Amino acid sequence: MSRSKPVSRGSGSGVTVGQVLLHLLPAVFLFALFATVGFVHVTSRVLVVDMGYRLSNAETEERALIRENDRLKLELATLKNPARLEKLAREKLGMSMPAGSLVIALPAEPAGKKRNARVEARDARSVRVADRGAPH
């Protein structure tokens, strides 16, 4: 049997608080390291899950916007339909097709040639057609 020496609490040969802290320092450091790694891991997982939700919401919004865009394209094509526009011009605006003698056909211009500011009609009614960009 072995006997252990009793530890005296006097100022003689006792263990100091500094020595105890020195022995516990590696364990405390290791615990702090594991806690930090765990915290960083949990934080990164939370951020990944949050980004997944945001991506899912963005994809849902994208699909809704694509459907809305397709619907608007169809509506635009319907509104630009020449038959519909002619019907609106006749019924709502009271417009009609001009008689054949009232239509003046201008000759096509070459690409490099400048337009005249005014082109006068060829018949005796003195109908004038002016360029919209020219000052009067």
PDB file of N, CA and C in Angstrom, residues 67-119:
ATOM      1  N   ARG A  67     -44.408  33.921 -67.286  1.00  0.00           N
ATOM      2  CA  ARG A  67     -45.821  33.751 -67.662  1.00  0.00           C
ATOM      3  C   ARG A  67     -46.465  35.108 -67.962  1.00  0.00           C
ATOM      4  N   GLU A  68     -46.185  36.098 -67.128  1.00  0.00           N
ATOM      5  CA  GLU A  68     -46.739  37.439 -67.327  1.00  0.00           C
ATOM      6  C   GLU A  68     -46.222  38.037 -68.633  1.00  0.00           C
ATOM      7  N   ASN A  69     -44.936  37.840 -68.933  1.00  0.00           N
ATOM      8  CA  ASN A  69     -44.349  38.346 -70.167  1.00  0.00           C
ATOM      9  C   ASN A  69     -44.999  37.693 -71.385  1.00  0.00           C
ATOM     10  N   ASP A  70     -45.204  36.383 -71.325  1.00  0.00           N
ATOM     11  CA  ASP A  70     -45.872  35.683 -72.431  1.00  0.00           C
ATOM     12  C   ASP A  70     -47.301  36.197 -72.619  1.00  0.00           C
ATOM     13  N   ARG A  71     -47.991  36.424 -71.519  1.00  0.00           N
ATOM     14  CA  ARG A  71     -49.358  36.935 -71.597  1.00  0.00           C
ATOM     15  C   ARG A  71     -49.372  38.333 -72.220  1.00  0.00           C
ATOM     16  N   LEU A  72     -48.420  39.174 -71.830  1.00  0.00           N
ATOM     17  CA  LEU A  72     -48.358  40.528 -72.368  1.00  0.00           C
ATOM     18  C   LEU A  72     -47.972  40.530 -73.853  1.00  0.00           C
ATOM     19  N   LYS A  73     -47.106  39.615 -74.262  1.00  0.00           N
ATOM     20  CA  LYS A  73     -46.765  39.506 -75.683  1.00  0.00           C
ATOM     21  C   LYS A  73     -47.999  39.125 -76.500  1.00  0.00           C
ATOM     22  N   LEU A  74     -48.767  38.189 -75.984  1.00  0.00           N
ATOM     23  CA  LEU A  74     -49.994  37.789 -76.671  1.00  0.00           C
ATOM     24  C   LEU A  74     -50.979  38.954 -76.748  1.00  0.00           C
ATOM     25  N   GLU A  75     -51.119  39.683 -75.644  1.00  0.00           N
ATOM     26  CA  GLU A  75     -52.017  40.839 -75.632  1.00  0.00           C
ATOM     27  C   GLU A  75     -51.553  41.903 -76.618  1.00  0.00           C
ATOM     28  N   LEU A  76     -50.246  42.140 -76.699  1.00  0.00           N
ATOM     29  CA  LEU A  76     -49.707  43.120 -77.640  1.00  0.00           C
ATOM     30  C   LEU A  76     -49.979  42.693 -79.081  1.00  0.00           C
ATOM     31  N   ALA A  77     -49.760  41.412 -79.361  1.00  0.00           N
ATOM     32  CA  ALA A  77     -50.030  40.923 -80.712  1.00  0.00           C
ATOM     33  C   ALA A  77     -51.512  41.084 -81.052  1.00  0.00           C
ATOM     34  N   THR A  78     -52.369  40.850 -80.085  1.00  0.00           N
ATOM     35  CA  THR A  78     -53.806  41.013 -80.313  1.00  0.00           C
ATOM     36  C   THR A  78     -54.149  42.485 -80.559  1.00  0.00           C
ATOM     37  N   LEU A  79     -53.554  43.382 -79.780  1.00  0.00           N
ATOM     38  CA  LEU A  79     -53.852  44.809 -79.925  1.00  0.00           C
ATOM     39  C   LEU A  79     -53.294  45.378 -81.230  1.00  0.00           C
ATOM     40  N   LYS A  80     -52.206  44.815 -81.747  1.00  0.00           N
ATOM     41  CA  LYS A  80     -51.596  45.306 -82.978  1.00  0.00           C
ATOM     42  C   LYS A  80     -52.192  44.664 -84.229  1.00  0.00           C
ATOM     43  N   ASN A  81     -53.172  43.818 -84.069  1.00  0.00           N
ATOM     44  CA  ASN A  81     -53.792  43.139 -85.200  1.00  0.00           C
ATOM     45  C   ASN A  81     -54.361  44.187 -86.166  1.00  0.00           C
ATOM     46  N   PRO A  82     -53.949  44.153 -87.448  1.00  0.00           N
ATOM     47  CA  PRO A  82     -54.421  45.171 -88.401  1.00  0.00           C
ATOM     48  C   PRO A  82     -55.948  45.219 -88.544  1.00  0.00           C
ATOM     49  N   ALA A  83     -56.603  44.079 -88.506  1.00  0.00           N
ATOM     50  CA  ALA A  83     -58.060  44.081 -88.623  1.00  0.00           C
ATOM     51  C   ALA A  83     -58.694  44.808 -87.444  1.00  0.00           C
ATOM     52  N   ARG A  84     -58.169  44.612 -86.254  1.00  0.00           N
ATOM     53  CA  ARG A  84     -58.686  45.289 -85.064  1.00  0.00           C
ATOM     54  C   ARG A  84     -58.447  46.791 -85.165  1.00  0.00           C
ATOM     55  N   LEU A  85     -57.242  47.187 -85.602  1.00  0.00           N
ATOM     56  CA  LEU A  85     -56.929  48.611 -85.723  1.00  0.00           C
ATOM     57  C   LEU A  85     -57.824  49.284 -86.761  1.00  0.00           C
ATOM     58  N   GLU A  86     -58.074  48.606 -87.876  1.00  0.00           N
ATOM     59  CA  GLU A  86     -58.949  49.184 -88.894  1.00  0.00           C
ATOM     60  C   GLU A  86     -60.370  49.349 -88.357  1.00  0.00           C
ATOM     61  N   LYS A  87     -60.841  48.355 -87.618  1.00  0.00           N
ATOM     62  CA  LYS A  87     -62.187  48.434 -87.041  1.00  0.00           C
ATOM     63  C   LYS A  87     -62.285  49.606 -86.058  1.00  0.00           C
ATOM     64  N   LEU A  88     -61.264  49.777 -85.205  1.00  0.00           N
ATOM     65  CA  LEU A  88     -61.252  50.908 -84.268  1.00  0.00           C
ATOM     66  C   LEU A  88     -61.230  52.232 -85.016  1.00  0.00           C
ATOM     67  N   ALA A  89     -60.432  52.322 -86.074  1.00  0.00           N
ATOM     68  CA  ALA A  89     -60.341  53.566 -86.839  1.00  0.00           C
ATOM     69  C   ALA A  89     -61.685  53.907 -87.471  1.00  0.00           C
ATOM     70  N   ARG A  90     -62.376  52.909 -87.974  1.00  0.00           N
ATOM     71  CA  ARG A  90     -63.668  53.163 -88.621  1.00  0.00           C
ATOM     72  C   ARG A  90     -64.747  53.521 -87.589  1.00  0.00           C
ATOM     73  N   GLU A  91     -64.844  52.710 -86.527  1.00  0.00           N
ATOM     74  CA  GLU A  91     -65.957  52.867 -85.579  1.00  0.00           C
ATOM     75  C   GLU A  91     -65.737  53.981 -84.567  1.00  0.00           C
ATOM     76  N   LYS A  92     -64.585  54.030 -83.949  1.00  0.00           N
ATOM     77  CA  LYS A  92     -64.367  54.995 -82.863  1.00  0.00           C
ATOM     78  C   LYS A  92     -63.900  56.357 -83.376  1.00  0.00           C
ATOM     79  N   LEU A  93     -63.077  56.356 -84.432  1.00  0.00           N
ATOM     80  CA  LEU A  93     -62.506  57.616 -84.901  1.00  0.00           C
ATOM     81  C   LEU A  93     -63.190  58.147 -86.156  1.00  0.00           C
ATOM     82  N   GLY A  94     -64.094  57.365 -86.713  1.00  0.00           N
ATOM     83  CA  GLY A  94     -64.818  57.815 -87.899  1.00  0.00           C
ATOM     84  C   GLY A  94     -63.940  57.928 -89.129  1.00  0.00           C
ATOM     85  N   MET A  95     -62.881  57.188 -89.199  1.00  0.00           N
ATOM     86  CA  MET A  95     -61.980  57.252 -90.343  1.00  0.00           C
ATOM     87  C   MET A  95     -62.472  56.302 -91.431  1.00  0.00           C
ATOM     88  N   SER A  96     -62.034  56.589 -92.652  1.00  0.00           N
ATOM     89  CA  SER A  96     -62.357  55.695 -93.767  1.00  0.00           C
ATOM     90  C   SER A  96     -61.176  55.691 -94.727  1.00  0.00           C
ATOM     91  N   MET A  97     -61.168  54.721 -95.617  1.00  0.00           N
ATOM     92  CA  MET A  97     -60.097  54.641 -96.603  1.00  0.00           C
ATOM     93  C   MET A  97     -60.277  55.778 -97.594  1.00  0.00           C
ATOM     94  N   PRO A  98     -59.205  56.471 -97.991  1.00  0.00           N
ATOM     95  CA  PRO A  98     -59.335  57.570 -98.955  1.00  0.00           C
ATOM     96  C   PRO A  98     -59.644  57.021-100.344  1.00  0.00           C
ATOM     97  N   ALA A  99     -60.259  57.850-101.122  1.00  0.00           N
ATOM     98  CA  ALA A  99     -60.535  57.469-102.511  1.00  0.00           C
ATOM     99  C   ALA A  99     -59.210  57.370-103.248  1.00  0.00           C
ATOM    100  N   GLY A 100     -59.181  56.603-104.290  1.00  0.00           N
ATOM    101  CA  GLY A 100     -57.944  56.363-105.018  1.00  0.00           C
ATOM    102  C   GLY A 100     -57.288  57.626-105.532  1.00  0.00           C
ATOM    103  N   SER A 101     -58.069  58.646-105.915  1.00  0.00           N
ATOM    104  CA  SER A 101     -57.494  59.886-106.465  1.00  0.00           C
ATOM    105  C   SER A 101     -56.862  60.758-105.378  1.00  0.00           C
ATOM    106  N   LEU A 102     -57.174  60.502-104.121  1.00  0.00           N
ATOM    107  CA  LEU A 102     -56.614  61.303-103.023  1.00  0.00           C
ATOM    108  C   LEU A 102     -55.287  60.766-102.521  1.00  0.00           C
ATOM    109  N   VAL A 103     -54.906  59.605-102.971  1.00  0.00           N
ATOM    110  CA  VAL A 103     -53.638  58.999-102.524  1.00  0.00           C
ATOM    111  C   VAL A 103     -52.545  59.424-103.471  1.00  0.00           C
ATOM    112  N   ILE A 104     -51.484  59.967-102.952  1.00  0.00           N
ATOM    113  CA  ILE A 104     -50.339  60.401-103.754  1.00  0.00           C
ATOM    114  C   ILE A 104     -49.175  59.499-103.426  1.00  0.00           C
ATOM    115  N   ALA A 105     -48.635  58.822-104.390  1.00  0.00           N
ATOM    116  CA  ALA A 105     -47.493  57.936-104.194  1.00  0.00           C
ATOM    117  C   ALA A 105     -46.223  58.709-104.505  1.00  0.00           C
ATOM    118  N   LEU A 106     -45.303  58.740-103.577  1.00  0.00           N
ATOM    119  CA  LEU A 106     -44.023  59.410-103.786  1.00  0.00           C
ATOM    120  C   LEU A 106     -43.017  58.383-104.258  1.00  0.00           C
ATOM    121  N   PRO A 107     -42.120  58.783-105.153  1.00  0.00           N
ATOM    122  CA  PRO A 107     -41.116  57.827-105.625  1.00  0.00           C
ATOM    123  C   PRO A 107     -40.149  57.479-104.494  1.00  0.00           C
ATOM    124  N   ALA A 108     -39.645  56.261-104.545  1.00  0.00           N
ATOM    125  CA  ALA A 108     -38.670  55.829-103.535  1.00  0.00           C
ATOM    126  C   ALA A 108     -37.377  56.595-103.751  1.00  0.00           C
ATOM    127  N   GLU A 109     -36.716  56.936-102.656  1.00  0.00           N
ATOM    128  CA  GLU A 109     -35.485  57.717-102.735  1.00  0.00           C
ATOM    129  C   GLU A 109     -34.280  56.802-102.605  1.00  0.00           C
ATOM    130  N   PRO A 110     -33.203  57.115-103.307  1.00  0.00           N
ATOM    131  CA  PRO A 110     -31.962  56.359-103.104  1.00  0.00           C
ATOM    132  C   PRO A 110     -31.441  56.605-101.689  1.00  0.00           C
ATOM    133  N   ALA A 111     -30.654  55.683-101.203  1.00  0.00           N
ATOM    134  CA  ALA A 111     -30.215  55.739 -99.804  1.00  0.00           C
ATOM    135  C   ALA A 111     -29.360  56.955 -99.505  1.00  0.00           C
ATOM    136  N   GLY A 112     -28.500  57.383-100.403  1.00  0.00           N
ATOM    137  CA  GLY A 112     -27.575  58.468-100.106  1.00  0.00           C
ATOM    138  C   GLY A 112     -28.114  59.847-100.415  1.00  0.00           C
ATOM    139  N   LYS A 113     -29.231  59.962-101.075  1.00  0.00           N
ATOM    140  CA  LYS A 113     -29.762  61.253-101.506  1.00  0.00           C
ATOM    141  C   LYS A 113     -30.585  61.898-100.379  1.00  0.00           C
ATOM    142  N   LYS A 114     -30.430  63.233-100.233  1.00  0.00           N
ATOM    143  CA  LYS A 114     -31.205  63.960 -99.220  1.00  0.00           C
ATOM    144  C   LYS A 114     -32.620  64.210 -99.711  1.00  0.00           C
ATOM    145  N   ARG A 115     -33.543  64.269 -98.755  1.00  0.00           N
ATOM    146  CA  ARG A 115     -34.938  64.560 -99.100  1.00  0.00           C
ATOM    147  C   ARG A 115     -35.126  66.058 -99.275  1.00  0.00           C
ATOM    148  N   ASN A 116     -36.011  66.432-100.174  1.00  0.00           N
ATOM    149  CA  ASN A 116     -36.409  67.832-100.303  1.00  0.00           C
ATOM    150  C   ASN A 116     -37.322  68.167 -99.137  1.00  0.00           C
ATOM    151  N   ALA A 117     -37.291  69.408 -98.706  1.00  0.00           N
ATOM    152  CA  ALA A 117     -38.143  69.822 -97.602  1.00  0.00           C
ATOM    153  C   ALA A 117     -39.606  69.780 -98.006  1.00  0.00           C
ATOM    154  N   ARG A 118     -39.905  70.054 -99.283  1.00  0.00           N
ATOM    155  CA  ARG A 118     -41.290  70.045 -99.749  1.00  0.00           C
ATOM    156  C   ARG A 118     -41.378  69.302-101.079  1.00  0.00           C
ATOM    157  N   VAL A 119     -42.461  68.601-101.205  1.00  0.00           N
ATOM    158  CA  VAL A 119     -42.758  67.955-102.484  1.00  0.00           C
ATOM    159  C   VAL A 119     -44.182  68.359-102.831  1.00  0.00           C
TER     160      VAL A 119
END
